[in-house]
Structures are given as C-alpha cells and as structure tokens.
Amino acid sequence: MQRMMSAMANNQTNSSQPPEQRYSQQLEQLTAMGFLNREANLQALIATFGDVNAAVERLLALGQLSMS
C-alpha cells in the first residue's frame, strides 16, 4: 500500500513538470537516433507516456526520421 501511495505521489510530481523536462532524457535519445524534429518527438513521447520504443514506431509511421 505504501509503495502505491509513493508511486502516486511521484506521478503527481512528474505530471506537474512540463513535458520537455519530464521527457528530456528520452528527447536526447530520439535526437541521437536521428529524429531531429523536437516537436514531433515530444508529441510522440507524450502520446506514448515516455516509451522511447513506441515513440520511435510512431515517428517512423509518420516519416519523421531525418535522412541527412
């Protein structure tokens, strides 16, 4: 029960942060993988609750990988 309450408190803390801060590490990972559109990356991370693998799949489906 205490773990559940702690997790809920952490979730509330995380949700009060702007998405750019909450997903900063994931944004860096996506950029390193060649996904250079920061706004598209952020939207994909928001939609996937920060799951980088799911965000990559979403970005690939939208054709967001930069080939430069």
PDB file of C-alpha atoms in Angstrom:
ATOM      1  CA  MET A   1       0.000   0.000   0.000  1.00  0.00           C
ATOM      2  CA  GLN A   2       2.819   2.390   0.873  1.00  0.00           C
ATOM      3  CA  ARG A   3       4.508   1.704  -2.483  1.00  0.00           C
ATOM      4  CA  MET A   4       1.287   2.500  -4.290  1.00  0.00           C
ATOM      5  CA  MET A   5       0.923   5.809  -2.433  1.00  0.00           C
ATOM      6  CA  SER A   6       4.556   6.655  -3.160  1.00  0.00           C
ATOM      7  CA  ALA A   7       4.091   5.879  -6.851  1.00  0.00           C
ATOM      8  CA  MET A   8       1.009   8.084  -6.959  1.00  0.00           C
ATOM      9  CA  ALA A   9       2.923  10.938  -5.314  1.00  0.00           C
ATOM     10  CA  ASN A  10       5.778  10.558  -7.811  1.00  0.00           C
ATOM     11  CA  ASN A  11       3.303  10.545 -10.681  1.00  0.00           C
ATOM     12  CA  GLN A  12       1.750  13.791  -9.455  1.00  0.00           C
ATOM     13  CA  THR A  13       5.204  15.357  -9.210  1.00  0.00           C
ATOM     14  CA  ASN A  14       6.080  14.213 -12.724  1.00  0.00           C
ATOM     15  CA  SER A  15       2.800  15.430 -14.180  1.00  0.00           C
ATOM     16  CA  SER A  16       3.403  18.917 -12.772  1.00  0.00           C
ATOM     17  CA  GLN A  17       6.631  19.177 -14.799  1.00  0.00           C
ATOM     18  CA  PRO A  18       6.384  20.410 -18.383  1.00  0.00           C
ATOM     19  CA  PRO A  19       6.747  17.548 -20.891  1.00  0.00           C
ATOM     20  CA  GLU A  20      10.052  18.985 -22.136  1.00  0.00           C
ATOM     21  CA  GLN A  21      11.534  18.426 -18.675  1.00  0.00           C
ATOM     22  CA  ARG A  22       9.720  15.188 -17.936  1.00  0.00           C
ATOM     23  CA  TYR A  23      10.946  13.575 -21.154  1.00  0.00           C
ATOM     24  CA  SER A  24      14.312  15.345 -21.531  1.00  0.00           C
ATOM     25  CA  GLN A  25      16.353  12.120 -21.497  1.00  0.00           C
ATOM     26  CA  GLN A  26      14.021  10.463 -23.988  1.00  0.00           C
ATOM     27  CA  LEU A  27      14.213  13.542 -26.246  1.00  0.00           C
ATOM     28  CA  GLU A  28      18.009  13.281 -26.214  1.00  0.00           C
ATOM     29  CA  GLN A  29      17.790   9.582 -27.122  1.00  0.00           C
ATOM     30  CA  LEU A  30      15.490  10.287 -30.064  1.00  0.00           C
ATOM     31  CA  THR A  31      17.762  13.075 -31.322  1.00  0.00           C
ATOM     32  CA  ALA A  32      20.776  10.745 -31.094  1.00  0.00           C
ATOM     33  CA  MET A  33      18.837   8.200 -33.174  1.00  0.00           C
ATOM     34  CA  GLY A  34      18.330  10.758 -35.943  1.00  0.00           C
ATOM     35  CA  PHE A  35      14.882  12.066 -35.074  1.00  0.00           C
ATOM     36  CA  LEU A  36      15.600  15.786 -35.285  1.00  0.00           C
ATOM     37  CA  ASN A  37      12.084  17.264 -35.170  1.00  0.00           C
ATOM     38  CA  ARG A  38      11.897  18.108 -31.470  1.00  0.00           C
ATOM     39  CA  GLU A  39       8.186  18.968 -31.518  1.00  0.00           C
ATOM     40  CA  ALA A  40       7.252  15.711 -33.278  1.00  0.00           C
ATOM     41  CA  ASN A  41       9.490  13.815 -30.847  1.00  0.00           C
ATOM     42  CA  LEU A  42       7.828  15.469 -27.872  1.00  0.00           C
ATOM     43  CA  GLN A  43       4.333  14.754 -29.185  1.00  0.00           C
ATOM     44  CA  ALA A  44       5.271  11.106 -29.780  1.00  0.00           C
ATOM     45  CA  LEU A  45       6.648  10.817 -26.233  1.00  0.00           C
ATOM     46  CA  ILE A  46       3.548  12.425 -24.746  1.00  0.00           C
ATOM     47  CA  ALA A  47       1.314  10.049 -26.714  1.00  0.00           C
ATOM     48  CA  THR A  48       3.351   7.032 -25.561  1.00  0.00           C
ATOM     49  CA  PHE A  49       3.857   8.179 -21.963  1.00  0.00           C
ATOM     50  CA  GLY A  50       7.623   8.417 -22.463  1.00  0.00           C
ATOM     51  CA  ASP A  51       8.106   4.987 -24.052  1.00  0.00           C
ATOM     52  CA  VAL A  52      11.009   5.569 -26.461  1.00  0.00           C
ATOM     53  CA  ASN A  53      10.421   2.349 -28.435  1.00  0.00           C
ATOM     54  CA  ALA A  54       6.757   3.173 -29.002  1.00  0.00           C
ATOM     55  CA  ALA A  55       7.677   6.773 -29.842  1.00  0.00           C
ATOM     56  CA  VAL A  56      10.171   5.537 -32.473  1.00  0.00           C
ATOM     57  CA  GLU A  57       7.487   3.337 -34.045  1.00  0.00           C
ATOM     58  CA  ARG A  58       5.094   6.287 -34.078  1.00  0.00           C
ATOM     59  CA  LEU A  59       7.680   8.630 -35.609  1.00  0.00           C
ATOM     60  CA  LEU A  60       8.645   6.083 -38.268  1.00  0.00           C
ATOM     61  CA  ALA A  61       4.985   5.648 -39.178  1.00  0.00           C
ATOM     62  CA  LEU A  62       4.785   9.428 -39.633  1.00  0.00           C
ATOM     63  CA  GLY A  63       8.007   9.534 -41.674  1.00  0.00           C
ATOM     64  CA  GLN A  64       9.887  11.727 -39.179  1.00  0.00           C
ATOM     65  CA  LEU A  65      13.349  10.153 -39.468  1.00  0.00           C
ATOM     66  CA  SER A  66      15.814  12.642 -40.936  1.00  0.00           C
ATOM     67  CA  MET A  67      17.950  11.071 -43.647  1.00  0.00           C
ATOM     68  CA  SER A  68      20.510  13.890 -43.847  1.00  0.00           C
TER      69      SER A  68
END
